[in-house]
Coordinates of C-alpha atoms in Angstrom, one line a residue:
Chain A
M1 CA 0.0 0.0 0.0
E2 CA 1.2 3.5 -0.7
V3 CA 0.6 5.8 2.3
I4 CA 0.4 9.6 1.6
L5 CA 0.5 11.9 4.6
A6 CA -0.9 15.4 4.0
K7 CA 1.6 18.2 4.4
Q8 CA -0.8 20.2 6.6
A9 CA -1.6 17.3 8.9
G10 CA -1.6 18.1 12.6
F11 CA -0.7 21.1 14.9
C12 CA -1.5 24.6 13.6
F13 CA 0.6 27.6 14.9
G14 CA -1.7 28.4 17.8
V15 CA -2.0 24.8 19.1
K16 CA 1.8 24.2 18.7
R17 CA 2.4 27.3 20.8
A18 CA -0.2 26.3 23.5
T19 CA 1.1 22.8 23.8
H20 CA 4.7 24.0 24.1
L21 CA 3.7 26.5 26.8
A22 CA 1.7 23.8 28.7
F23 CA 4.5 21.2 28.7
E24 CA 7.0 23.9 29.7
A25 CA 4.7 24.8 32.7
A26 CA 4.2 21.2 33.6
D27 CA 8.0 20.8 33.8
R28 CA 8.2 23.4 36.5
K29 CA 7.4 22.9 40.2
G30 CA 4.1 23.5 42.0
E31 CA 0.5 23.0 41.3
T32 CA -0.4 23.5 37.6
Y33 CA -3.9 23.6 36.0
T34 CA -5.5 24.2 32.7
L35 CA -8.8 26.1 32.5
G36 CA -10.7 23.7 30.3
P37 CA -8.8 21.2 28.1
I38 CA -5.7 22.9 26.7
I39 CA -6.5 21.8 23.2
H40 CA -9.2 19.4 21.8
S41 CA -7.0 16.3 22.0
P42 CA -7.9 13.9 24.8
Q43 CA -4.4 12.2 24.4
V44 CA -2.5 15.5 24.9
V45 CA -4.7 16.3 27.9
Q46 CA -4.1 12.8 29.3
R47 CA -0.3 13.2 28.9
L48 CA -0.4 16.5 30.7
E49 CA -2.5 14.9 33.5
E50 CA 0.2 12.2 33.8
M51 CA 2.7 15.1 34.4
G52 CA 0.4 16.5 37.2
V53 CA -1.5 19.1 35.2
K54 CA -5.2 19.1 36.3
V55 CA -8.0 20.3 34.1
L56 CA -10.4 22.6 35.9
G57 CA -13.9 23.4 34.9
D58 CA -13.9 26.6 37.1
V59 CA -11.1 28.9 38.1
N60 CA -12.4 28.9 41.7
E61 CA -11.3 25.3 42.0
A62 CA -7.7 26.6 42.2
D63 CA -6.3 28.6 45.2
A64 CA -2.6 28.7 44.3
G65 CA -0.1 27.7 41.6
T66 CA -0.1 28.2 37.9
I67 CA -3.1 28.3 35.6
I68 CA -2.7 27.7 31.9
I69 CA -5.3 29.4 29.7
R70 CA -6.3 27.0 26.9
S71 CA -5.7 27.7 23.2
H72 CA -9.4 28.6 22.5
G73 CA -9.3 31.3 25.2
V74 CA -11.6 31.8 28.1
A75 CA -14.2 34.3 29.1
A76 CA -13.0 37.7 30.3
E77 CA -14.5 37.1 33.7
E78 CA -12.6 33.9 34.2
L79 CA -9.3 35.5 33.3
E80 CA -10.1 38.4 35.7
A81 CA -10.9 35.9 38.5
A82 CA -7.5 34.1 37.9
V83 CA -5.8 37.5 38.1
S84 CA -7.6 38.5 41.3
K85 CA -6.7 35.1 42.9
N86 CA -3.0 35.8 42.4
L87 CA -2.6 32.6 40.3
E88 CA 0.4 32.6 38.0
I89 CA -1.1 32.8 34.6
V90 CA 0.3 31.2 31.4
D91 CA -1.8 32.5 28.6
A92 CA -1.8 29.9 25.9
T93 CA -4.7 31.6 24.0
C94 CA -4.0 31.4 20.3
P95 CA -2.8 34.8 19.2
F96 CA -5.4 34.9 16.4
V97 CA -8.2 34.2 19.0
K98 CA -6.7 36.9 21.3
K99 CA -6.9 39.4 18.4
A100 CA -10.6 38.6 17.9
Q101 CA -11.2 39.1 21.6
E102 CA -9.4 42.4 21.6
H103 CA -11.4 43.6 18.5
V104 CA -14.7 42.8 20.2
A105 CA -13.6 44.7 23.3
S106 CA -12.5 47.8 21.3
L107 CA -15.6 47.7 19.1
S108 CA -17.8 47.6 22.1
Q109 CA -15.9 50.5 23.7
A110 CA -16.3 52.5 20.5
G111 CA -20.1 52.1 20.5
Y112 CA -20.5 49.3 18.0
D113 CA -23.1 46.5 18.4
V114 CA -21.0 43.4 17.8
V115 CA -21.8 40.5 15.5
V116 CA -19.6 37.4 16.0
V117 CA -19.7 34.9 13.1
G118 CA -19.4 31.5 14.6
D119 CA -20.8 28.5 16.5
A120 CA -22.4 29.8 19.7
D121 CA -21.6 26.6 21.5
H122 CA -17.9 26.6 20.8
P123 CA -15.7 27.7 23.7
E124 CA -13.7 30.0 21.4
V125 CA -16.9 31.9 20.5
Q126 CA -18.0 32.0 24.2
G127 CA -14.7 33.5 25.1
I128 CA -14.7 36.1 22.3
V129 CA -18.3 37.1 23.1
S130 CA -17.5 37.7 26.7
Y131 CA -15.2 40.7 25.7
A132 CA -18.2 42.7 24.5
T133 CA -19.3 45.4 27.0
G134 CA -22.3 46.4 24.8
K135 CA -24.7 44.5 22.6
V136 CA -23.3 41.3 21.0
Y137 CA -24.9 38.7 18.8
V138 CA -23.6 35.3 17.6
V139 CA -24.7 34.3 14.1
G140 CA -23.9 31.0 12.3
C141 CA -24.7 32.2 8.8
G142 CA -26.0 35.0 6.6
D143 CA -29.6 33.9 7.0
E144 CA -29.3 34.3 10.8
A145 CA -27.7 37.7 10.3
A146 CA -30.6 38.8 8.1
K147 CA -32.9 38.4 11.2
L148 CA -30.8 40.9 13.3
P149 CA -32.4 44.2 14.2
R150 CA -31.2 47.5 12.6
M151 CA -28.2 48.9 14.3
A152 CA -26.4 52.3 13.8
K153 CA -22.8 50.9 14.0
I154 CA -22.1 47.2 13.5
G155 CA -18.8 45.6 14.3
V156 CA -18.2 42.1 12.8
V157 CA -15.6 39.6 14.0
A158 CA -15.3 35.9 13.1
Q159 CA -14.4 32.7 14.9
T160 CA -10.9 32.0 13.6
T161 CA -12.0 28.7 12.0
Q162 CA -15.0 30.1 10.1
S163 CA -15.1 29.9 6.3
F164 CA -14.5 33.1 4.3
E165 CA -17.7 32.5 2.3
N166 CA -19.7 32.5 5.6
L167 CA -18.1 35.8 6.7
K168 CA -19.0 37.3 3.4
D169 CA -22.6 36.2 3.7
V170 CA -22.9 37.7 7.2
V171 CA -21.2 41.0 6.1
N172 CA -23.6 41.2 3.1
A173 CA -26.6 40.8 5.5
C174 CA -25.2 43.4 7.9
L175 CA -24.7 46.0 5.2
A176 CA -28.4 46.2 4.9
K177 CA -28.8 46.6 8.7
G178 CA -26.7 49.6 9.6
G179 CA -25.0 52.9 8.5
E180 CA -21.5 51.8 9.3
I181 CA -20.1 48.3 9.3
R182 CA -16.6 47.6 10.6
V183 CA -15.3 44.1 9.8
Y184 CA -12.2 42.5 11.3
H185 CA -11.0 39.6 9.1
T186 CA -10.1 37.3 12.0
I187 CA -10.2 34.1 10.1
C188 CA -7.0 32.0 10.2
D189 CA -6.6 30.2 6.9
A190 CA -4.9 27.2 8.4
T191 CA -8.3 25.4 8.5
A192 CA -9.2 26.2 4.9
V193 CA -5.7 25.3 3.6
R194 CA -5.8 21.9 5.5
Q195 CA -9.3 21.2 4.2
E196 CA -8.4 22.0 0.6
E197 CA -5.3 19.7 0.8
A198 CA -7.4 16.9 2.4
K199 CA -10.0 17.2 -0.4
A200 CA -7.3 16.9 -3.1
L201 CA -5.8 13.9 -1.3
A202 CA -9.2 12.2 -0.9
G203 CA -9.7 12.5 -4.6
K204 CA -6.7 10.3 -5.4
V205 CA -6.6 7.6 -2.8
D206 CA -8.9 4.6 -2.0
C207 CA -9.1 5.2 1.7
M208 CA -8.7 8.3 4.0
I209 CA -7.7 8.2 7.7
V210 CA -8.5 11.5 9.6
I211 CA -6.8 11.6 13.0
G212 CA -8.0 13.9 15.8
G213 CA -10.1 14.4 18.9
F214 CA -13.8 13.4 18.6
N215 CA -14.4 16.7 20.5
S216 CA -12.4 18.7 17.9
A217 CA -14.7 20.7 15.5
N218 CA -12.0 21.2 12.9
T219 CA -11.2 17.4 12.8
K220 CA -14.9 16.5 12.5
R221 CA -15.3 18.9 9.7
L222 CA -12.1 17.6 8.0
A223 CA -13.6 14.0 8.1
E224 CA -16.9 15.3 6.7
V225 CA -15.4 17.0 3.7
C226 CA -13.3 13.9 2.9
S227 CA -16.3 11.6 3.4
E228 CA -18.3 13.6 0.9
L229 CA -15.7 12.8 -1.8
L230 CA -14.6 9.4 -0.5
P231 CA -17.1 7.3 1.6
R232 CA -14.1 5.1 2.7
T233 CA -13.0 7.9 5.2
H234 CA -12.5 7.0 8.9
H235 CA -12.1 9.5 11.8
I236 CA -10.0 8.0 14.6
E237 CA -8.3 9.4 17.7
T238 CA -5.5 6.8 18.1
A239 CA -3.8 4.0 16.1
S240 CA -5.6 1.3 18.2
Q241 CA -8.9 2.3 16.5
L242 CA -7.6 1.3 13.0
D243 CA -9.5 -1.7 11.7
P244 CA -7.4 -3.9 9.3
T245 CA -10.5 -4.7 7.2
W246 CA -10.7 -1.0 6.1
F247 CA -7.6 -1.6 4.0
S248 CA -8.8 -4.7 2.1
G249 CA -8.3 -4.1 -1.6
V250 CA -6.7 -0.6 -0.9
E251 CA -3.7 0.5 -2.9
K252 CA -3.4 4.1 -1.8
V253 CA -4.2 5.5 1.7
G254 CA -4.4 9.2 2.5
V255 CA -3.7 10.4 6.1
T256 CA -4.4 13.8 7.5
A257 CA -5.0 15.1 11.0
G258 CA -6.8 18.0 12.7
A259 CA -5.1 21.1 14.1
S260 CA -5.0 19.7 17.6
T261 CA -3.5 16.3 16.8
P262 CA 0.1 15.9 18.0
K263 CA 2.9 14.4 15.8
W264 CA 3.3 11.4 18.1
L265 CA -0.3 10.2 17.4
I266 CA 0.2 10.7 13.7
D267 CA 3.4 8.7 13.8
E268 CA 1.7 5.9 15.7
V269 CA -1.0 5.7 13.1
L270 CA 1.5 5.6 10.3
D271 CA 3.4 2.8 12.0
R272 CA 0.2 0.8 12.6
I273 CA -0.8 1.2 8.9
A274 CA 2.6 -0.1 7.9
E275 CA 2.1 -3.1 10.2
I276 CA -1.3 -3.8 8.8
D277 CA 0.1 -3.7 5.3
R278 CA 2.9 -6.2 6.2
E279 CA 0.2 -8.5 7.7
K280 CA -1.8 -8.3 4.5
I281 CA 1.2 -9.4 2.4
G282 CA 2.3 -12.0 4.9
Chain B
M1 CA -55.1 59.0 -23.2
E2 CA -54.5 58.2 -19.5
V3 CA -51.4 59.9 -18.2
I4 CA -49.8 58.5 -15.0
L5 CA -47.2 60.6 -13.2
A6 CA -44.8 58.7 -10.9
K7 CA -45.0 59.7 -7.3
Q8 CA -41.2 59.9 -7.1
A9 CA -40.8 62.1 -10.2
G10 CA -38.5 65.1 -9.8
F11 CA -36.4 66.7 -7.1
C12 CA -34.9 64.6 -4.4
F13 CA -34.2 66.0 -0.9
G14 CA -30.7 67.3 -1.7
V15 CA -31.6 68.9 -5.0
K16 CA -34.7 70.6 -3.5
R17 CA -32.5 72.0 -0.7
A18 CA -29.7 73.1 -3.1
T19 CA -32.2 74.8 -5.5
H20 CA -33.9 76.6 -2.7
L21 CA -30.6 77.9 -1.3
A22 CA -29.5 79.0 -4.8
F23 CA -32.7 80.9 -5.6
E24 CA -32.6 82.5 -2.1
A25 CA -29.0 83.7 -2.7
A26 CA -30.0 84.9 -6.2
D27 CA -32.7 87.1 -4.6
R28 CA -30.1 88.9 -2.5
K29 CA -27.9 91.8 -3.7
G30 CA -24.4 91.5 -5.0
E31 CA -22.4 89.2 -7.3
T32 CA -23.5 85.6 -7.0
Y33 CA -21.8 82.5 -8.6
T34 CA -22.2 78.8 -8.5
L35 CA -19.1 76.6 -8.7
G36 CA -20.1 74.3 -11.5
P37 CA -23.8 73.9 -12.4
I38 CA -25.8 73.9 -9.2
I39 CA -27.7 70.8 -10.3
H40 CA -27.7 68.7 -13.5
S41 CA -30.6 70.6 -15.0
P42 CA -29.7 73.1 -17.8
Q43 CA -33.1 74.8 -17.4
V44 CA -32.6 75.5 -13.7
V45 CA -29.1 76.8 -14.4
Q46 CA -30.5 79.0 -17.2
R47 CA -33.2 80.4 -14.9
L48 CA -30.6 81.3 -12.3
E49 CA -28.4 82.9 -14.9
E50 CA -31.4 85.1 -15.9
M51 CA -31.4 86.2 -12.2
G52 CA -27.7 87.1 -12.5
V53 CA -26.1 83.9 -11.1
K54 CA -23.0 83.0 -13.1
V55 CA -21.6 79.5 -13.4
L56 CA -17.9 79.4 -12.7
G57 CA -15.5 76.7 -13.8
D58 CA -12.9 77.8 -11.4
V59 CA -13.2 79.5 -8.0
N60 CA -10.4 81.9 -9.0
E61 CA -12.7 83.6 -11.5
A62 CA -14.5 85.2 -8.6
D63 CA -13.0 88.0 -6.5
A64 CA -15.9 89.1 -4.3
G65 CA -19.6 88.2 -3.7
T66 CA -21.3 85.0 -2.9
I67 CA -20.4 81.6 -4.2
I68 CA -22.8 78.7 -4.1
I69 CA -21.4 75.2 -3.8
R70 CA -23.3 72.9 -6.0
S71 CA -25.4 69.9 -4.8
H72 CA -22.7 67.3 -5.9
G73 CA -20.1 69.1 -3.8
V74 CA -16.7 70.4 -4.9
A75 CA -13.1 69.4 -4.2
A76 CA -11.7 70.2 -0.8
E77 CA -9.1 72.5 -2.4
E78 CA -11.8 74.5 -4.2
L79 CA -13.7 75.0 -1.0
E80 CA -10.5 76.1 0.8
A81 CA -9.7 78.6 -2.1
A82 CA -13.2 80.1 -1.7
V83 CA -12.7 80.5 2.0
S84 CA -9.3 82.0 1.6
K85 CA -10.6 84.5 -0.9
N86 CA -13.2 85.7 1.6
L87 CA -16.1 84.9 -0.6
E88 CA -19.4 84.4 1.1
I89 CA -20.1 80.7 0.8
V90 CA -23.6 79.1 0.5
D91 CA -22.9 75.4 0.8
A92 CA -25.6 73.7 -1.2
T93 CA -23.8 70.3 -1.1
C94 CA -26.3 67.5 -0.6
P95 CA -26.1 66.5 3.1
F96 CA -25.7 62.9 2.1
V97 CA -22.7 63.8 -0.2
K98 CA -21.3 65.9 2.7
K99 CA -21.4 62.8 4.9
A100 CA -19.5 60.8 2.4
Q101 CA -16.8 63.5 2.1
E102 CA -16.5 63.6 5.9
H103 CA -16.2 59.8 6.1
V104 CA -13.4 59.8 3.6
A105 CA -11.6 62.6 5.5
S106 CA -11.9 60.8 8.9
L107 CA -10.9 57.4 7.4
S108 CA -7.8 58.9 5.9
Q109 CA -6.9 60.5 9.2
A110 CA -7.4 57.2 11.0
G111 CA -4.9 55.5 8.6
Y112 CA -7.3 53.7 6.3
D113 CA -6.7 53.4 2.6
V114 CA -9.9 54.5 1.1
V115 CA -12.0 52.8 -1.6
V116 CA -14.8 54.9 -3.2
V117 CA -17.4 53.0 -5.0
G118 CA -18.6 55.1 -8.0
D119 CA -18.0 56.7 -11.4
A120 CA -14.5 58.3 -11.4
D121 CA -15.7 60.9 -13.9
H122 CA -18.7 62.1 -11.9
P123 CA -18.2 65.5 -10.1
E124 CA -19.6 64.0 -6.8
V125 CA -17.0 61.3 -6.8
Q126 CA -14.2 63.8 -7.7
G127 CA -15.3 65.9 -4.8
I128 CA -15.5 63.0 -2.3
V129 CA -12.1 61.6 -3.4
S130 CA -10.5 65.0 -2.8
Y131 CA -11.1 64.7 1.0
A132 CA -8.7 61.8 1.3
T133 CA -5.3 62.7 2.7
G134 CA -3.9 59.2 2.3
K135 CA -4.3 56.6 -0.4
V136 CA -7.6 56.6 -2.3
Y137 CA -9.0 54.4 -5.1
V138 CA -12.2 54.8 -7.2
V139 CA -13.7 51.5 -8.3
G140 CA -16.8 51.1 -10.5
C141 CA -17.5 47.4 -9.6
G142 CA -16.4 44.3 -7.7
D143 CA -14.2 43.2 -10.5
E144 CA -12.2 46.4 -10.4
A145 CA -12.0 46.1 -6.6
A146 CA -10.6 42.6 -7.0
K147 CA -7.6 44.2 -8.8
L148 CA -6.7 46.5 -5.8
P149 CA -3.5 45.8 -3.9
R150 CA -3.5 44.2 -0.4
M151 CA -4.1 46.9 2.3
A152 CA -3.9 46.7 6.1
K153 CA -7.0 48.8 6.8
I154 CA -9.6 49.6 4.1
G155 CA -12.3 52.2 4.4
V156 CA -15.2 51.9 1.9
V157 CA -17.5 54.8 1.0
A158 CA -20.0 54.9 -1.9
Q159 CA -21.2 57.6 -4.3
T160 CA -24.7 58.3 -3.0
T161 CA -26.4 57.1 -6.2
Q162 CA -24.7 53.7 -6.4
S163 CA -26.7 50.5 -6.3
F164 CA -26.6 48.5 -3.1
E165 CA -25.7 45.4 -5.0
N166 CA -22.6 47.1 -6.4
L167 CA -21.5 48.2 -2.9
K168 CA -21.9 44.6 -1.7
D169 CA -19.7 43.3 -4.6
V170 CA -17.0 45.8 -3.8
V171 CA -17.1 45.0 0.0
N172 CA -16.9 41.3 -0.8
A173 CA -13.8 41.9 -3.0
C174 CA -12.2 44.2 -0.3
L175 CA -12.8 41.5 2.4
A176 CA -10.1 39.4 0.7
K177 CA -7.7 42.4 0.5
G178 CA -7.3 43.5 4.1
G179 CA -7.4 42.7 7.8
E180 CA -9.9 45.4 8.6
I181 CA -12.7 46.8 6.4
R182 CA -14.8 49.8 7.6
V183 CA -17.8 50.5 5.4
Y184 CA -20.0 53.5 5.4
H185 CA -23.3 52.9 3.8
T186 CA -23.6 56.3 2.1
I187 CA -26.1 55.3 -0.5
C188 CA -29.2 57.4 -0.7
D189 CA -32.1 55.1 -1.6
A190 CA -34.1 57.9 -3.4
T191 CA -32.4 56.7 -6.7
A192 CA -33.3 53.1 -6.2
V193 CA -36.9 53.9 -5.0
R194 CA -37.4 56.1 -8.1
Q195 CA -36.1 53.4 -10.5
E196 CA -38.3 50.7 -8.9
E197 CA -41.4 52.8 -9.3
A198 CA -40.5 53.8 -12.9
K199 CA -40.0 50.1 -13.8
A200 CA -43.4 49.2 -12.3
L201 CA -44.9 52.0 -14.3
A202 CA -43.2 51.1 -17.5
G203 CA -44.7 47.6 -17.2
K204 CA -48.3 48.9 -17.4
V205 CA -48.2 51.7 -19.9
D206 CA -47.7 51.9 -23.7
C207 CA -45.3 54.8 -23.7
M208 CA -42.9 56.3 -21.1
I209 CA -41.6 59.9 -20.9
V210 CA -38.6 60.5 -18.8
I211 CA -37.8 64.1 -18.1
G212 CA -34.4 65.5 -17.0
G213 CA -31.0 66.9 -18.0
F214 CA -29.2 65.0 -20.7
N215 CA -26.1 65.6 -18.4
S216 CA -27.9 64.0 -15.5
A217 CA -26.6 60.5 -14.8
N218 CA -29.6 59.4 -12.7
T219 CA -32.0 60.6 -15.4
K220 CA -30.1 58.7 -18.1
R221 CA -30.1 55.6 -16.0
L222 CA -33.8 56.0 -15.3
A223 CA -34.5 56.2 -19.1
E224 CA -32.3 53.1 -19.6
V225 CA -34.1 50.9 -17.1
C226 CA -37.5 51.9 -18.6
S227 CA -36.2 51.3 -22.1
E228 CA -35.2 47.8 -21.2
L229 CA -38.9 47.0 -20.3
L230 CA -40.6 49.3 -22.8
P231 CA -38.8 50.3 -26.0
R232 CA -41.3 53.2 -26.4
T233 CA -39.4 55.2 -23.8
H234 CA -38.3 58.8 -24.6
H235 CA -35.8 60.9 -22.6
I236 CA -36.5 64.6 -22.9
E237 CA -35.4 67.8 -21.2
T238 CA -38.4 70.0 -22.0
A239 CA -42.0 69.9 -23.3
S240 CA -40.9 71.3 -26.7
Q241 CA -39.1 68.0 -27.4
L242 CA -42.3 65.9 -27.3
D243 CA -43.1 64.5 -30.7
P244 CA -46.9 63.9 -31.2
T245 CA -46.2 60.8 -33.3
W246 CA -44.9 59.1 -30.2
F247 CA -48.5 58.9 -28.9
S248 CA -50.1 57.3 -31.9
G249 CA -52.2 54.3 -30.8
V250 CA -51.2 55.0 -27.2
E251 CA -53.8 54.5 -24.4
K252 CA -51.6 54.9 -21.3
V253 CA -48.6 57.2 -20.9
G254 CA -46.2 57.0 -17.9
V255 CA -44.2 60.1 -16.9
T256 CA -41.3 60.2 -14.5
A257 CA -38.4 62.6 -14.0
G258 CA -34.8 62.6 -12.6
A259 CA -33.8 63.9 -9.3
S260 CA -32.7 67.2 -10.7
T261 CA -35.9 68.0 -12.7
P262 CA -37.9 70.9 -11.3
K263 CA -41.7 70.7 -11.0
W264 CA -42.3 73.4 -13.5
L265 CA -40.7 71.4 -16.3
I266 CA -42.8 68.3 -15.3
D267 CA -45.9 70.5 -15.4
E268 CA -45.1 71.8 -18.8
V269 CA -44.6 68.3 -20.1
L270 CA -48.0 67.2 -18.6
D271 CA -49.7 70.2 -20.2
R272 CA -48.2 69.5 -23.6
I273 CA -49.2 65.8 -23.5
A274 CA -52.8 66.9 -22.7
E275 CA -52.6 69.3 -25.7
I276 CA -51.3 66.5 -28.0
D277 CA -54.1 64.3 -26.7
R278 CA -56.8 66.9 -27.5
E279 CA -55.3 67.3 -31.0
K280 CA -55.4 63.5 -31.5
I281 CA -59.2 63.5 -30.7
G282 CA -59.9 66.7 -32.6

């Protein structure tokens, strides 16, 4: 079998930075926590737990030590609470997410009603929204934006993993709603580039393996776009989930991974596929 | 013949205001000038000339007296020259155009590269553009905007008579060009409302008469949209241009007029159509 690994598989810039900061903090002495899972990879979270880093659901569960702010960011109130408790803070918020939070804060202060383009249930969006001090709306698409009330000044910010097309649809709807629209293009193109490469790969292989957390939105979406082109697409978290029967009659396998998938998990999957291939021949 | 006059025929808010200010100034003593034609109606300009108001091509042609700034506005330098010459200024710039000029000035000052959506040859656009103190581009459509260079901060302002669809196309193209896009919705909907009403009227009459200056962009466009639906559409400036043969076999006539067409010209056309109708019967 020929195995083709996507160039864009695995950690994006923000996740790489967050993971590096977290392992660095774990190496130091004292109590260390992350506020929510550091990234959407249960395996990375587990490895940090083995090093003594606890995942907290609420900042009030910690009284001393170091708290690591996860890559998706947290709500403004949570960060303030950590500061007021004198916890040492390691801010691993993705710098692109941080920008989006700052834009929401400055837009609110300048009197804009804020529209955030994104998934209201995603922790990144919940964090971004919390920086608004005035009116703020979360819309998932242009049709939802079309239902917004009229506003004098509208500020638009996007969840960093949104599609550019979706941002355009929302901006178009907002143009009809207000006299002034100020848009910050906060989309990180890592997600789009990864998806485009995965689609190209799915078009030329017999089977696709997509590696990443089942709780990772970008990995789920990656598996979806591949499935649409190639039904023999499988989303797994670890090598142990590979089923040898998936590779029966397969000549070419494509492998890609979400933005929160570490290199070691990808390597384990590649090793296991090679093993399955040897078993097929033998 | 039944004659139907469009409700939206004739003067828009800005033209009505400019004309009122000009005739008021003409009634006062002393030398009075307009910088460029006050509005795009040769008949109104002629009537003002008969009252002693001269049209200047250049502010330096006046040394004393009152200078009236036309409805489309003038370049920032021209206004400054008038101020420095101690001329009395009657600013008849349409308040919507004034807003667009102010937005361009403030965007430039705030470090935005400015994109003006409009017709580069139109005096309104030339005036608006002159308020930029930094980089400024005029684009007629989205395809032209797609050719702009990348910019960090883009400010978008529209000529007041542009279509909303065109503004959307330009904004969509600009979203791919910069990190921040600030859009001022400076379009006045009088033009769109007039056109929609004219189209509805053209659909239910046998002949359309569109009255307005041959130098008026909005009147020309009004005649075009009617022509597309009803080839028997005629663009005239005055009643004397009506040709009785146009009405042969006609049962219903629609009449509309551009934003710079005064009521007296519309009334003369209606009177002349009634006369032609009587001649037909007689």
